[in-house]
Short mmCIF file of C-alpha atoms in Angstrom, two decimals:
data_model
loop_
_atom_site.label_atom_id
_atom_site.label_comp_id
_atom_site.label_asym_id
_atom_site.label_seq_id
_atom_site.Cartn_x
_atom_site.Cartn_y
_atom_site.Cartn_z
CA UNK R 1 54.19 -35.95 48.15
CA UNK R 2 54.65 -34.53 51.57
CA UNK R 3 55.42 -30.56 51.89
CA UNK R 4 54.50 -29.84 55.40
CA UNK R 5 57.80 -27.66 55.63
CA UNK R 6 56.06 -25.32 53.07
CA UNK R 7 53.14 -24.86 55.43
CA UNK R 8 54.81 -25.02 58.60
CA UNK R 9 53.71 -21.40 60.36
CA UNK R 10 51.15 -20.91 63.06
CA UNK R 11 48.58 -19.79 60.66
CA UNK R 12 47.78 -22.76 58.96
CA UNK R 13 48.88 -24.60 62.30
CA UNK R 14 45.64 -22.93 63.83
CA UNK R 15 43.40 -23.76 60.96
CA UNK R 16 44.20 -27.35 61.16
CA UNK R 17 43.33 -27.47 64.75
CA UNK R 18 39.97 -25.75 64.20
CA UNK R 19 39.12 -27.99 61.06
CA UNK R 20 40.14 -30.80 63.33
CA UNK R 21 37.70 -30.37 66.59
CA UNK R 22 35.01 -29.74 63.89
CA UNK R 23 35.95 -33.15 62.22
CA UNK R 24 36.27 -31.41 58.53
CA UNK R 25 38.41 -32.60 56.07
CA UNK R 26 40.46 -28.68 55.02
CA UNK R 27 42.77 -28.21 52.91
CA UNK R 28 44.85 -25.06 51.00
CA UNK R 29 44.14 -25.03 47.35
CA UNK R 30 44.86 -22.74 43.90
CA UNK R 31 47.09 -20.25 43.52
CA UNK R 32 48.61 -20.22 47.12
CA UNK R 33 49.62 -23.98 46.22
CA UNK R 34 51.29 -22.99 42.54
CA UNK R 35 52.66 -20.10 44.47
CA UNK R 36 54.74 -22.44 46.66
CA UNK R 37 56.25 -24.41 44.23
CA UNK R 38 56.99 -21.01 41.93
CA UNK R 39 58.67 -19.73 45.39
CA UNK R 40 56.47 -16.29 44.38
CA UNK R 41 54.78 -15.09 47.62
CA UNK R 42 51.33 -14.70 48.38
CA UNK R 43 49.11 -13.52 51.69
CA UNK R 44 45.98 -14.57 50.20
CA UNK R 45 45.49 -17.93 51.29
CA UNK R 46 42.04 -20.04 49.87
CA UNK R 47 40.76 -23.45 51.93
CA UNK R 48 38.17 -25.55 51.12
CA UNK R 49 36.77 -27.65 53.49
CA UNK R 50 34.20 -30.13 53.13
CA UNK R 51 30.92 -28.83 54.82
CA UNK R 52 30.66 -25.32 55.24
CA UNK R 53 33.33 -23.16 54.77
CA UNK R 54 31.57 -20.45 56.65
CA UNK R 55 31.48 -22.58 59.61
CA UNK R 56 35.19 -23.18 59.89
CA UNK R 57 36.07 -18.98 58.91
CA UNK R 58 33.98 -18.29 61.79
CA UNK R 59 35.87 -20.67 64.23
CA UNK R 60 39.18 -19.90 63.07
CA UNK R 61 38.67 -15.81 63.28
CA UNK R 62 37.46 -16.99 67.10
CA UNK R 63 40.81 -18.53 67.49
CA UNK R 64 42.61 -16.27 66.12
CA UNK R 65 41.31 -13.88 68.53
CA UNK R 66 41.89 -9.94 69.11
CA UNK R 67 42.65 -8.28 65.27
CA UNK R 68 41.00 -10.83 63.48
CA UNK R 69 38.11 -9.91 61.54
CA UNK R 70 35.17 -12.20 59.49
CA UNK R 71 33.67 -11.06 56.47
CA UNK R 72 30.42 -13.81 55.53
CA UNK R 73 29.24 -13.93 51.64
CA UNK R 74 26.32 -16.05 52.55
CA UNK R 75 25.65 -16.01 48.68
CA UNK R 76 28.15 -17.25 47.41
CA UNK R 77 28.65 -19.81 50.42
CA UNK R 78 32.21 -17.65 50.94
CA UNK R 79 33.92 -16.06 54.40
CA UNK R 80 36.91 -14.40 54.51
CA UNK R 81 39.16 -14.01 57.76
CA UNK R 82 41.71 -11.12 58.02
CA UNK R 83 44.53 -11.35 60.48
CA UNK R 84 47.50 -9.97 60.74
CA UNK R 85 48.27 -8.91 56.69
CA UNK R 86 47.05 -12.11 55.70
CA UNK R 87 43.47 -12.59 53.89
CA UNK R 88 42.04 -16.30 54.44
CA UNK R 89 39.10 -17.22 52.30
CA UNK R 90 37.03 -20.27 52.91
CA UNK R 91 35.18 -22.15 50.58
CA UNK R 92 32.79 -25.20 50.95
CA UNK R 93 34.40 -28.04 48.00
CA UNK R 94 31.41 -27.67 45.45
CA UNK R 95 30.85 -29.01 41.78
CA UNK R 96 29.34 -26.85 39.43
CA UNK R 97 27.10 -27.35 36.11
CA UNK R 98 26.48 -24.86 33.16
CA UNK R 99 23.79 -24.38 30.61
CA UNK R 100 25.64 -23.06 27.27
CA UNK R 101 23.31 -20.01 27.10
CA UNK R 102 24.81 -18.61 30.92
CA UNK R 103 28.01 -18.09 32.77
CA UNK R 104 26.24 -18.29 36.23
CA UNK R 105 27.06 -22.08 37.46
CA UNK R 106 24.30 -24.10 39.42
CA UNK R 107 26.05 -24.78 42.58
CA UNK R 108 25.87 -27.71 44.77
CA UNK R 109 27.89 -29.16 47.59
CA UNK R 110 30.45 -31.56 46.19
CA UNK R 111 33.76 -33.25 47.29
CA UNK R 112 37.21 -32.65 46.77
CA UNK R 113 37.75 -34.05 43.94
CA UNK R 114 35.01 -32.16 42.46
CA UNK R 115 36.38 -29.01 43.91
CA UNK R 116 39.77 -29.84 41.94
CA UNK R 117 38.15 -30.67 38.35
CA UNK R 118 35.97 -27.79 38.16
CA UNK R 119 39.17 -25.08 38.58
CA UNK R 120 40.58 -23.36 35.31
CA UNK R 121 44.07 -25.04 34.80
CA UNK R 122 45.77 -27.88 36.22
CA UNK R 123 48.73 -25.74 37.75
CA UNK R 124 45.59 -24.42 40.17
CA UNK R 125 44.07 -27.57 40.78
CA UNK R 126 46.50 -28.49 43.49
CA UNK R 127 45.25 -29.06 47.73
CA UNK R 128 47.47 -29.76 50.42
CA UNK R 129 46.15 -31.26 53.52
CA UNK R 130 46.27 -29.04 56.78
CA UNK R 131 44.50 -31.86 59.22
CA UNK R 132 46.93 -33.35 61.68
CA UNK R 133 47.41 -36.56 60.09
CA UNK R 134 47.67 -35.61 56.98
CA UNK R 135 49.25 -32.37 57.38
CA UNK R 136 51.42 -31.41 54.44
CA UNK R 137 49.94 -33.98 52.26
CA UNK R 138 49.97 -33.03 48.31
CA UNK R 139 47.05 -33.81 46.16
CA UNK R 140 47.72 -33.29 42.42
CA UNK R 141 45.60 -35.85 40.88
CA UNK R 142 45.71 -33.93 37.06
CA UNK R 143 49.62 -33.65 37.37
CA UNK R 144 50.04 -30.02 38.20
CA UNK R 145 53.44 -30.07 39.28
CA UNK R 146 54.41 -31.81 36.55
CA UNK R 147 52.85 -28.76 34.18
CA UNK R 148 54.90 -26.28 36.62
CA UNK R 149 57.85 -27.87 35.90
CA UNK R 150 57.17 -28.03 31.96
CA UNK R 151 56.15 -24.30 32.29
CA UNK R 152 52.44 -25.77 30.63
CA UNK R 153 49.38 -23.93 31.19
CA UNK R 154 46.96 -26.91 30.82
CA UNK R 155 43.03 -27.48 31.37
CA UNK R 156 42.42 -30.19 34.08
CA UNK R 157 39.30 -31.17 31.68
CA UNK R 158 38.58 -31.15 28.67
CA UNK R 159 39.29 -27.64 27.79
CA UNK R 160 36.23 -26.73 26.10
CA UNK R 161 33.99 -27.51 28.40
CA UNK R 162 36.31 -25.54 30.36
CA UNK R 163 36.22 -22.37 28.42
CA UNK R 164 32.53 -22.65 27.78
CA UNK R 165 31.37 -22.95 31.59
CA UNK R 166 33.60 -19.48 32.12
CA UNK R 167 35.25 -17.92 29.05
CA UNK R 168 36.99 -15.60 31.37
CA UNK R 169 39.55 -18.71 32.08
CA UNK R 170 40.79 -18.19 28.29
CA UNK R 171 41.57 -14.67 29.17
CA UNK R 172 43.32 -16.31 32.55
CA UNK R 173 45.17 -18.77 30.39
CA UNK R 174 46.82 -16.01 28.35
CA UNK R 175 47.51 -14.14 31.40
CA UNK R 176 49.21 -16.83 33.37
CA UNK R 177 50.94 -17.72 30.32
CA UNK R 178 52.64 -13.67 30.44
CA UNK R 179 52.93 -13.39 33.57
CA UNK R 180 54.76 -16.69 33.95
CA UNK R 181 56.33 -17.17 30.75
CA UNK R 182 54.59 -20.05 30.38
CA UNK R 183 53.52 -21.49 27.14
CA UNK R 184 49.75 -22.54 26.72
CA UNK R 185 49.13 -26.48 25.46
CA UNK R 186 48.14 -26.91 21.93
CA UNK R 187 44.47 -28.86 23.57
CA UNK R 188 44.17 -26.20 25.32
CA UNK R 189 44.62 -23.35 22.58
CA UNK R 190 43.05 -24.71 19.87
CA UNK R 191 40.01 -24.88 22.40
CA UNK R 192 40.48 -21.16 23.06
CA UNK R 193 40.57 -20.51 19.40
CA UNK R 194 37.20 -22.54 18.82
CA UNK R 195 35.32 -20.65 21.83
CA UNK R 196 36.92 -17.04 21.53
CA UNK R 197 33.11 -16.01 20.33
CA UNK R 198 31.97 -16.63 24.18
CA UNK R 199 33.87 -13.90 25.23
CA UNK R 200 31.38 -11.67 24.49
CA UNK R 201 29.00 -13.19 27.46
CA UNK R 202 32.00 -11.43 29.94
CA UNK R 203 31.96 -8.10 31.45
CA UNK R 204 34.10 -5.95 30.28
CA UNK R 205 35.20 -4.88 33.64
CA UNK R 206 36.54 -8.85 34.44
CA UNK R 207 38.26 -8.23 30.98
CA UNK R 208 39.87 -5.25 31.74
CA UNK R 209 41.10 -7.01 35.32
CA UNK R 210 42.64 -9.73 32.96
CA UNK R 211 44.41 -6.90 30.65
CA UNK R 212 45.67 -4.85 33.31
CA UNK R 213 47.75 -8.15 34.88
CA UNK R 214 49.19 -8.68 31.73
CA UNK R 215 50.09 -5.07 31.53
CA UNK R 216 51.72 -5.40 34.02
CA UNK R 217 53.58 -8.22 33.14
CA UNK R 218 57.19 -8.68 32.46
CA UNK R 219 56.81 -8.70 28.91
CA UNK R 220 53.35 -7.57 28.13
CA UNK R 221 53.49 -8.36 24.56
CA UNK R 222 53.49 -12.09 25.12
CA UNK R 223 50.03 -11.53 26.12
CA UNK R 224 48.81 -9.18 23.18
CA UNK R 225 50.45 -11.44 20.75
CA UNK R 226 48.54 -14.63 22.41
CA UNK R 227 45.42 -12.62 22.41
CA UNK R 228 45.59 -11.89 18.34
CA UNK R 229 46.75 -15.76 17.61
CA UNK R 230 43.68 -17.01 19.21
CA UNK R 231 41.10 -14.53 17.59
CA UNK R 232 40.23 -13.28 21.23
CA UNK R 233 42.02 -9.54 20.11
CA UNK R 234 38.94 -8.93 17.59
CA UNK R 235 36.48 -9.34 20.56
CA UNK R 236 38.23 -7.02 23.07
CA UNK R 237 39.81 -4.71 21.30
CA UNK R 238 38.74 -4.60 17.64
CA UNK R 239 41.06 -1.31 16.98
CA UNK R 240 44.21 -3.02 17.99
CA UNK R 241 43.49 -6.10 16.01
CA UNK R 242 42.97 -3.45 13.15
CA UNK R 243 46.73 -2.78 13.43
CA UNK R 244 47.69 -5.93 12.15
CA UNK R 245 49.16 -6.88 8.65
CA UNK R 246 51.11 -4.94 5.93
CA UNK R 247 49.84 -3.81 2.57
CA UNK R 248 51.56 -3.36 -0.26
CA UNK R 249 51.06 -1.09 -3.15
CA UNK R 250 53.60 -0.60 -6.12
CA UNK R 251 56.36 -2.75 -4.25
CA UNK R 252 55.97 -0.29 -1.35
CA UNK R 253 54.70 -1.34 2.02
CA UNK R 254 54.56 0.25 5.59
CA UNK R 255 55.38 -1.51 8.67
CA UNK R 256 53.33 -3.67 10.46
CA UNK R 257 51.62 -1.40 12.89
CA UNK R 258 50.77 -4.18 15.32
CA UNK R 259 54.33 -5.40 15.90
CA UNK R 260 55.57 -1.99 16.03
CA UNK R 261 53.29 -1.19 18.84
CA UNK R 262 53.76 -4.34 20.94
CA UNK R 263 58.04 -3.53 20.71
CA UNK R 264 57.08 -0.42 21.74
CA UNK R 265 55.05 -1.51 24.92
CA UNK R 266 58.15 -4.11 25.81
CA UNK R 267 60.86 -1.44 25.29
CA UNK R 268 58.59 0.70 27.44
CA UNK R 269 58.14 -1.87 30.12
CA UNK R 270 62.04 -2.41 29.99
CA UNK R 271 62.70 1.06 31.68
CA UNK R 272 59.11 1.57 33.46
CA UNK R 273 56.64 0.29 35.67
CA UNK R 274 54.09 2.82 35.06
CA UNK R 275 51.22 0.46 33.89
CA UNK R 276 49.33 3.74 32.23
CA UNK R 277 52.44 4.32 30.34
CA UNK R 278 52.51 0.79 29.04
CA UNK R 279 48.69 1.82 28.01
CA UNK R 280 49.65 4.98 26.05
CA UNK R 281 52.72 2.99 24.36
CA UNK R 282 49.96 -0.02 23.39
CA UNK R 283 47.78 3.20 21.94
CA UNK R 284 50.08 5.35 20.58
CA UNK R 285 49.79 4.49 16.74
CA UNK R 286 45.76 3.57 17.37
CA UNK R 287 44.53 5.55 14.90
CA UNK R 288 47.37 4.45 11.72
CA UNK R 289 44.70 2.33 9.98
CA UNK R 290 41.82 4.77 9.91
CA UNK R 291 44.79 7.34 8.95
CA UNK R 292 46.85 5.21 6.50
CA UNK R 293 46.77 6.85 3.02
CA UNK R 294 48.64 6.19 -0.38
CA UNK R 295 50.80 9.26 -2.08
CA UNK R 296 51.79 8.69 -5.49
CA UNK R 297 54.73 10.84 -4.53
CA UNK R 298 55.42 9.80 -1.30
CA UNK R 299 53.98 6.58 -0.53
CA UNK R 300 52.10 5.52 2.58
CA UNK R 301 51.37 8.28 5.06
CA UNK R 302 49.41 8.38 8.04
CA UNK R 303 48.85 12.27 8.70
CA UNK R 304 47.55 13.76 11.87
CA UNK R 305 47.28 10.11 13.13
CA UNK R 306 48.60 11.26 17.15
CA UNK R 307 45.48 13.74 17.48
CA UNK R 308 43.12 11.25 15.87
CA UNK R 309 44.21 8.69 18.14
CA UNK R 310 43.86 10.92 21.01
CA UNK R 311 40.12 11.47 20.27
CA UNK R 312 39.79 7.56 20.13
CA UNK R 313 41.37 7.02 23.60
CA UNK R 314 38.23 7.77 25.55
CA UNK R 315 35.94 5.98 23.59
CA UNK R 316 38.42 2.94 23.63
CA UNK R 317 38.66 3.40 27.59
CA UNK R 318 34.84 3.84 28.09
CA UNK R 319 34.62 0.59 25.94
CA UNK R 320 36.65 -1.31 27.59
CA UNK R 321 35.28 -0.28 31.57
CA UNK R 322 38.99 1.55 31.92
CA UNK R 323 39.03 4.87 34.19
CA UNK R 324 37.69 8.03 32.84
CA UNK R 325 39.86 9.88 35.18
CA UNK R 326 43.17 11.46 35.31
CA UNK R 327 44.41 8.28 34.27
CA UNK R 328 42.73 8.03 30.77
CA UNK R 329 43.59 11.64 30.11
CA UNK R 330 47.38 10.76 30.93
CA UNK R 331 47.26 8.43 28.26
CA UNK R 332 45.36 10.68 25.83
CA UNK R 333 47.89 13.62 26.55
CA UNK R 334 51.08 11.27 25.45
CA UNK R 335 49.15 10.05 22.52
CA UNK R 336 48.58 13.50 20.86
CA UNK R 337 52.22 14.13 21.80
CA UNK R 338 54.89 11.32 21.00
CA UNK R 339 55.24 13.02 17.81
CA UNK R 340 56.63 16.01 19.33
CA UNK R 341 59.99 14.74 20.66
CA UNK R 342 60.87 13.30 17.43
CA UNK R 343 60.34 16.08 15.31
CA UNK R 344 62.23 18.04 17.20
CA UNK R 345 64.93 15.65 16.93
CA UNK R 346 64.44 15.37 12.51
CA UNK R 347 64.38 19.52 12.97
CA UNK R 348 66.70 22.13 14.30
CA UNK R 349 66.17 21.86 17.90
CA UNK R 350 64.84 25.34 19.12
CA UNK R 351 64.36 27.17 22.27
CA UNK R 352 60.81 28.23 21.56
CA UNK R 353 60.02 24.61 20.13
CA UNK R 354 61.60 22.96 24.09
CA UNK R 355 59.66 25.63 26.04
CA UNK R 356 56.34 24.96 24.18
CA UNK R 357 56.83 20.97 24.97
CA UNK R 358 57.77 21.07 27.88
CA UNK R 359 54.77 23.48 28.94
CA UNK R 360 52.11 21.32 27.26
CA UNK R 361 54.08 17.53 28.94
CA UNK R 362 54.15 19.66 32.03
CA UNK R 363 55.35 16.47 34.99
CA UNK R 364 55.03 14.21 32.53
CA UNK R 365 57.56 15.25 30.03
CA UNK R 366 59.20 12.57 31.25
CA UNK R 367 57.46 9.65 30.48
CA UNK R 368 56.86 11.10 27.17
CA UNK R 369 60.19 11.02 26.73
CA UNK R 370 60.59 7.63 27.70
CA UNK R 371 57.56 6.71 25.13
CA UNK R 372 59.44 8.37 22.33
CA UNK R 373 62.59 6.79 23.19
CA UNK R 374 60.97 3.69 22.86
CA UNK R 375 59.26 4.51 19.46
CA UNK R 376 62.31 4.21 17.93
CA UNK R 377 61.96 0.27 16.45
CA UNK R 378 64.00 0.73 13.29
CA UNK R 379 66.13 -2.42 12.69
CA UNK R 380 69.06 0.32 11.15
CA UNK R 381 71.04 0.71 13.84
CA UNK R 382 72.67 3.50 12.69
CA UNK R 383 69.33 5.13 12.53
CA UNK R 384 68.37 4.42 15.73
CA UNK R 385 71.55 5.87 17.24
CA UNK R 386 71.24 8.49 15.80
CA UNK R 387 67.71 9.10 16.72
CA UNK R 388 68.92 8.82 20.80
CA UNK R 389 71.86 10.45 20.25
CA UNK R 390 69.78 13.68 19.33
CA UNK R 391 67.15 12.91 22.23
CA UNK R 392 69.79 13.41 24.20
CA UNK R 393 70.56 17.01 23.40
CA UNK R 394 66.50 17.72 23.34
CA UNK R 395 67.22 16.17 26.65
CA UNK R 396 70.06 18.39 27.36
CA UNK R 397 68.26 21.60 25.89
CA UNK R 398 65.17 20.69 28.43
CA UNK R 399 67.08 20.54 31.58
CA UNK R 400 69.01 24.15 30.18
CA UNK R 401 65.70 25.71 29.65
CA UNK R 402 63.82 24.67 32.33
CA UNK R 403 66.31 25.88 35.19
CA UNK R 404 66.85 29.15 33.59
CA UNK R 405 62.83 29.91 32.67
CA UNK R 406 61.13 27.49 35.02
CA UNK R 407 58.20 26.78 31.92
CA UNK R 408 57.33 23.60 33.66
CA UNK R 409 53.30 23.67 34.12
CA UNK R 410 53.87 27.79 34.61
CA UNK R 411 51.21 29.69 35.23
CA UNK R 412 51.57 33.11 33.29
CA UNK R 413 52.65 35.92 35.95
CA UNK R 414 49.60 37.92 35.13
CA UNK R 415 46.18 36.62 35.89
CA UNK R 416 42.83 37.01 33.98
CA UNK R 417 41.47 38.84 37.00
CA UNK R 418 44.48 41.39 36.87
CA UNK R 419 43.85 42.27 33.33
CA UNK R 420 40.35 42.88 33.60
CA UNK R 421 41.31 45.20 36.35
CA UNK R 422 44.02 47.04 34.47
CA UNK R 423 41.64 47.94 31.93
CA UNK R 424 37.81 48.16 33.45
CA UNK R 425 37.34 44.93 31.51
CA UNK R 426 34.35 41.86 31.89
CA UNK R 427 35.18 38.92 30.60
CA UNK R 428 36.04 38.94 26.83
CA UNK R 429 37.64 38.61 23.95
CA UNK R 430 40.29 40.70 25.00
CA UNK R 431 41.24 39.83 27.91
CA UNK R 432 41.91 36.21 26.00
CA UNK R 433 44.27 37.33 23.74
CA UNK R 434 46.42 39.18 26.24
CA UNK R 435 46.54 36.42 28.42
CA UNK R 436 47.73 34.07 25.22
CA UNK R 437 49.86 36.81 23.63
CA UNK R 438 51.89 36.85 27.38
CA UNK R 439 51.90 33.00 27.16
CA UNK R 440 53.40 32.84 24.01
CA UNK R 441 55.83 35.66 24.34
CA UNK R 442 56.96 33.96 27.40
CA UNK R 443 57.56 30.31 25.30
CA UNK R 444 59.18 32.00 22.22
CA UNK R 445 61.70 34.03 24.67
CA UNK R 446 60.59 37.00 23.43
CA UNK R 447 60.19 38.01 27.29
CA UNK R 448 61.38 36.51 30.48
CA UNK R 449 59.14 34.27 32.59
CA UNK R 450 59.01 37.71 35.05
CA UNK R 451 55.67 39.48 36.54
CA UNK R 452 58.08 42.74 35.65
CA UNK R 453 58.23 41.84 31.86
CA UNK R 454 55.06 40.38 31.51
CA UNK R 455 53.24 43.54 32.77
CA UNK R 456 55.64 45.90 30.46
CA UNK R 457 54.26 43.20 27.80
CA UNK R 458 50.63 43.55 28.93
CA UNK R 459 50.35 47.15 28.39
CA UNK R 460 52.14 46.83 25.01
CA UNK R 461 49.60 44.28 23.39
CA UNK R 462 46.87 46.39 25.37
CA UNK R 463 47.75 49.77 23.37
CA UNK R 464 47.75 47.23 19.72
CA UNK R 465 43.83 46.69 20.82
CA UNK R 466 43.17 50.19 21.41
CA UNK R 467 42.58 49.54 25.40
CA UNK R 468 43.72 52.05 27.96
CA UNK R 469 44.53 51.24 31.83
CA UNK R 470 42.07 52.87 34.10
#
């Protein structure tokens, strides 16, 4: 098959000139190839040539002149050329060999068609020709296009072999399979089923890479759902895979915690791109099977579970090599509150209640209300419209409340500092429950959000601990 109109632009012009006065066969390979034929775009652009690929990155960053820049990973027998947005990366065709016990390939100099059978699936182990007279010219020799059109995610070897050499790729084949919406051959997931055990001989932090693309997926859950059918879920994340299954006690079960969640990640991901939101949604109910508890009287309960699972979200994010940062206590924050929102909405719906939410959600009230929204999984309709129907007047309270006492990450109108100067006071005891008896004066309504009122307030609670002003 000849595609030269799909590769018809000066860059890859100017590579197949170079290639050419060196006399090396070049060609574009992997994902920039699938890319093409997906019509998805892409400025990361790999060649292999045979011979050094260093060589040719070198000559073509010459060409390429003024702007262009050469990066050389003399290790790894890699160069990368920037120009212009693009990234091209350059690659000498190799074949690779494993021992069972290592992930770390013996490398050795190889042709093309070695190059092509040692990539992870047969949608990626596609070259096209850039040297002038062959320019254009599609190599597919394990039917690639024909698995793109079939919407297969497919081993070009025995898959295996495939996942044993680099059990990242079974990670990759559930990823490509969310991210495309492709489904993975039988072969090819029964093989990921038999080797899910060599996961463990990853790092986590390629793992996490893996997770955080299907994340931020379309429909994330195709990719936690994958991960769970091919036993891969109780390597990675042994406290999701804990979620899974219903029990039943006197005729009376709970929901299945695992399908709850992964709704609640898709309804999330319906409304929001926020990738750390689709985290918090996928961690939400974490902490429901170390909670879950049978009541005579009331059946199965899972008390307290939102501030357990907030305790468990750094240890899960340290586990897994995710951020300690801002990030991870984003998450951890809407954990310990989703509950919030819909209690108001089962109880009356009171000022005091509002102000204290939205002064502990601060900016990200929000997304927590998008999280809560999206909690609500019941298949009774009625329930569930009813459920939004009353987020919409906590909704409608917030906005009320929050232009007329601006509670909104507030900072109480007196300071620490001030009191202690009011009343010849160190740091104490004191001075700690004045500033929280203002605070919560201020989210009950008992006083205005006003220096004015909080002062009068001040010296009132002051007088209470027998203090005096100086």
């Amino acid at each position: 098959m000849l595609i030269a109109d799909k590769i018809d632009s000066p860059v890859f012009h100017t590579v197949a000139s170079v290639a050419d006065s060196m006399s090396r066969p070049c060609y574009v390979v992997g994902g920039y190839v699938r890319d093409l034929f997906l019509h998805r775009h892409s400025k990361d652009i790999d060649f292999v040539t045979v011979g050094s690929g260093i060589e040719v990155a070198e000559a073509v960053a010459h060409r390429l002149g003024k702007g262009s820049h050469c990066s050389v990973f003399r290790n790894f027998g890699t160069a990368q050329v920037k120009h212009g947005g693009i990234e091209l990366e350059f690659v000498g065709a190799r074949r690779e060999s494993y021992s069972h016990d290592s992930r770390k390939p013996v490398v050795e100099d190889g042709t093309l068609d070695d190059d092509l059978a040692r990539r992870d699936f047969t949608i990626n182990a596609m070259a096209v020709c850039v040297n002038a007279d062959n320019f254009g010219q599609l190599i597919d020799p394990y039917d690639g296009i024909g698995d793109l059109d079939r919407q297969i995610i497919r081993t070009p070897l025995d898959p295996d072999i495939t996942f044993s050499d680099d059990p990242l790729r079974m990670m990759r084949a559930i990823r490509f399979a969310t991210q495309l919406g492709f489904t993975i051959y039988d072969d090819t997931f029964d093989a990921i089923a038999r080797n899910a055990g060599r996961i463990n001989i990853i790092s986590r932090e390629r793992i996490a890479d893996e997770l955080m693309k299907i994340m931020a997926s379309p429909v994330p859950s195709i990719g936690w759902e994958l991960l769970e059918a091919c036993g891969l879920l109780s390597y990675i994340m042994p406290e999701l895979h804990a979620m899974k299954g219903v029990e039943i006690i006197n005729g009376r079960g709970h929901k299945d915690n695992f399908q709850h969640t992964l709704t609640v990640v898709d309804n999330v991901a319906r409304k929001n791109d926020n990738v750390w939101l689709r985290w918090a949604a996928l961690l939400h109910d974490i902490a429901k099977p170390v909670t879950k508890r049978w009541d005579q009287k009331t059946g199965w309960t899972f008390h307290n579970h939102n501030f357990i699972g907030a305790k468990m979200v750094p240890r899960i994010f340290r586990a897994m090599r995710l951020p300690l940062n801002e990030k991870m206590k984003y998450v951890q924050k809407l954990v310990e509150l989703h509950m919030r929102p819909i209690a108001l909405v089962e109880d009356e719906v009171t000022d005091s209640a509002v102000r204290r939410l939205l002064f502990d959600a601060g900016d990200d009230i929000e997304d927590l209300m998008i999280l809560c929204e999206a909690d609500i999984t019941s298949k009774n309709q009625e329930k569930v419209r009813r459920f939004l129907d009353n987020f919409v007047l906590v909704r409608k309270k917030m906005e009320e409340l929050e232009e007329k006492d601006r509670i909104r990450n507030f900072q109480p109108p007196v300071s620490g500092e001030e009191i202690m100067s009011f009343f010849g006071l160190g740091p104490s005891r004191e001075v700690g429950v004045i500033k929280e008896r203002i605070k919560n004066a201020i989210l009950d309504g008992s006083i205005p959000n006003e220096r004015e009122a909080a002062l009068t307030y001040m010296h009132k609670v002051a007088l209470e601990l027998g203090l005096s002003a100086n």
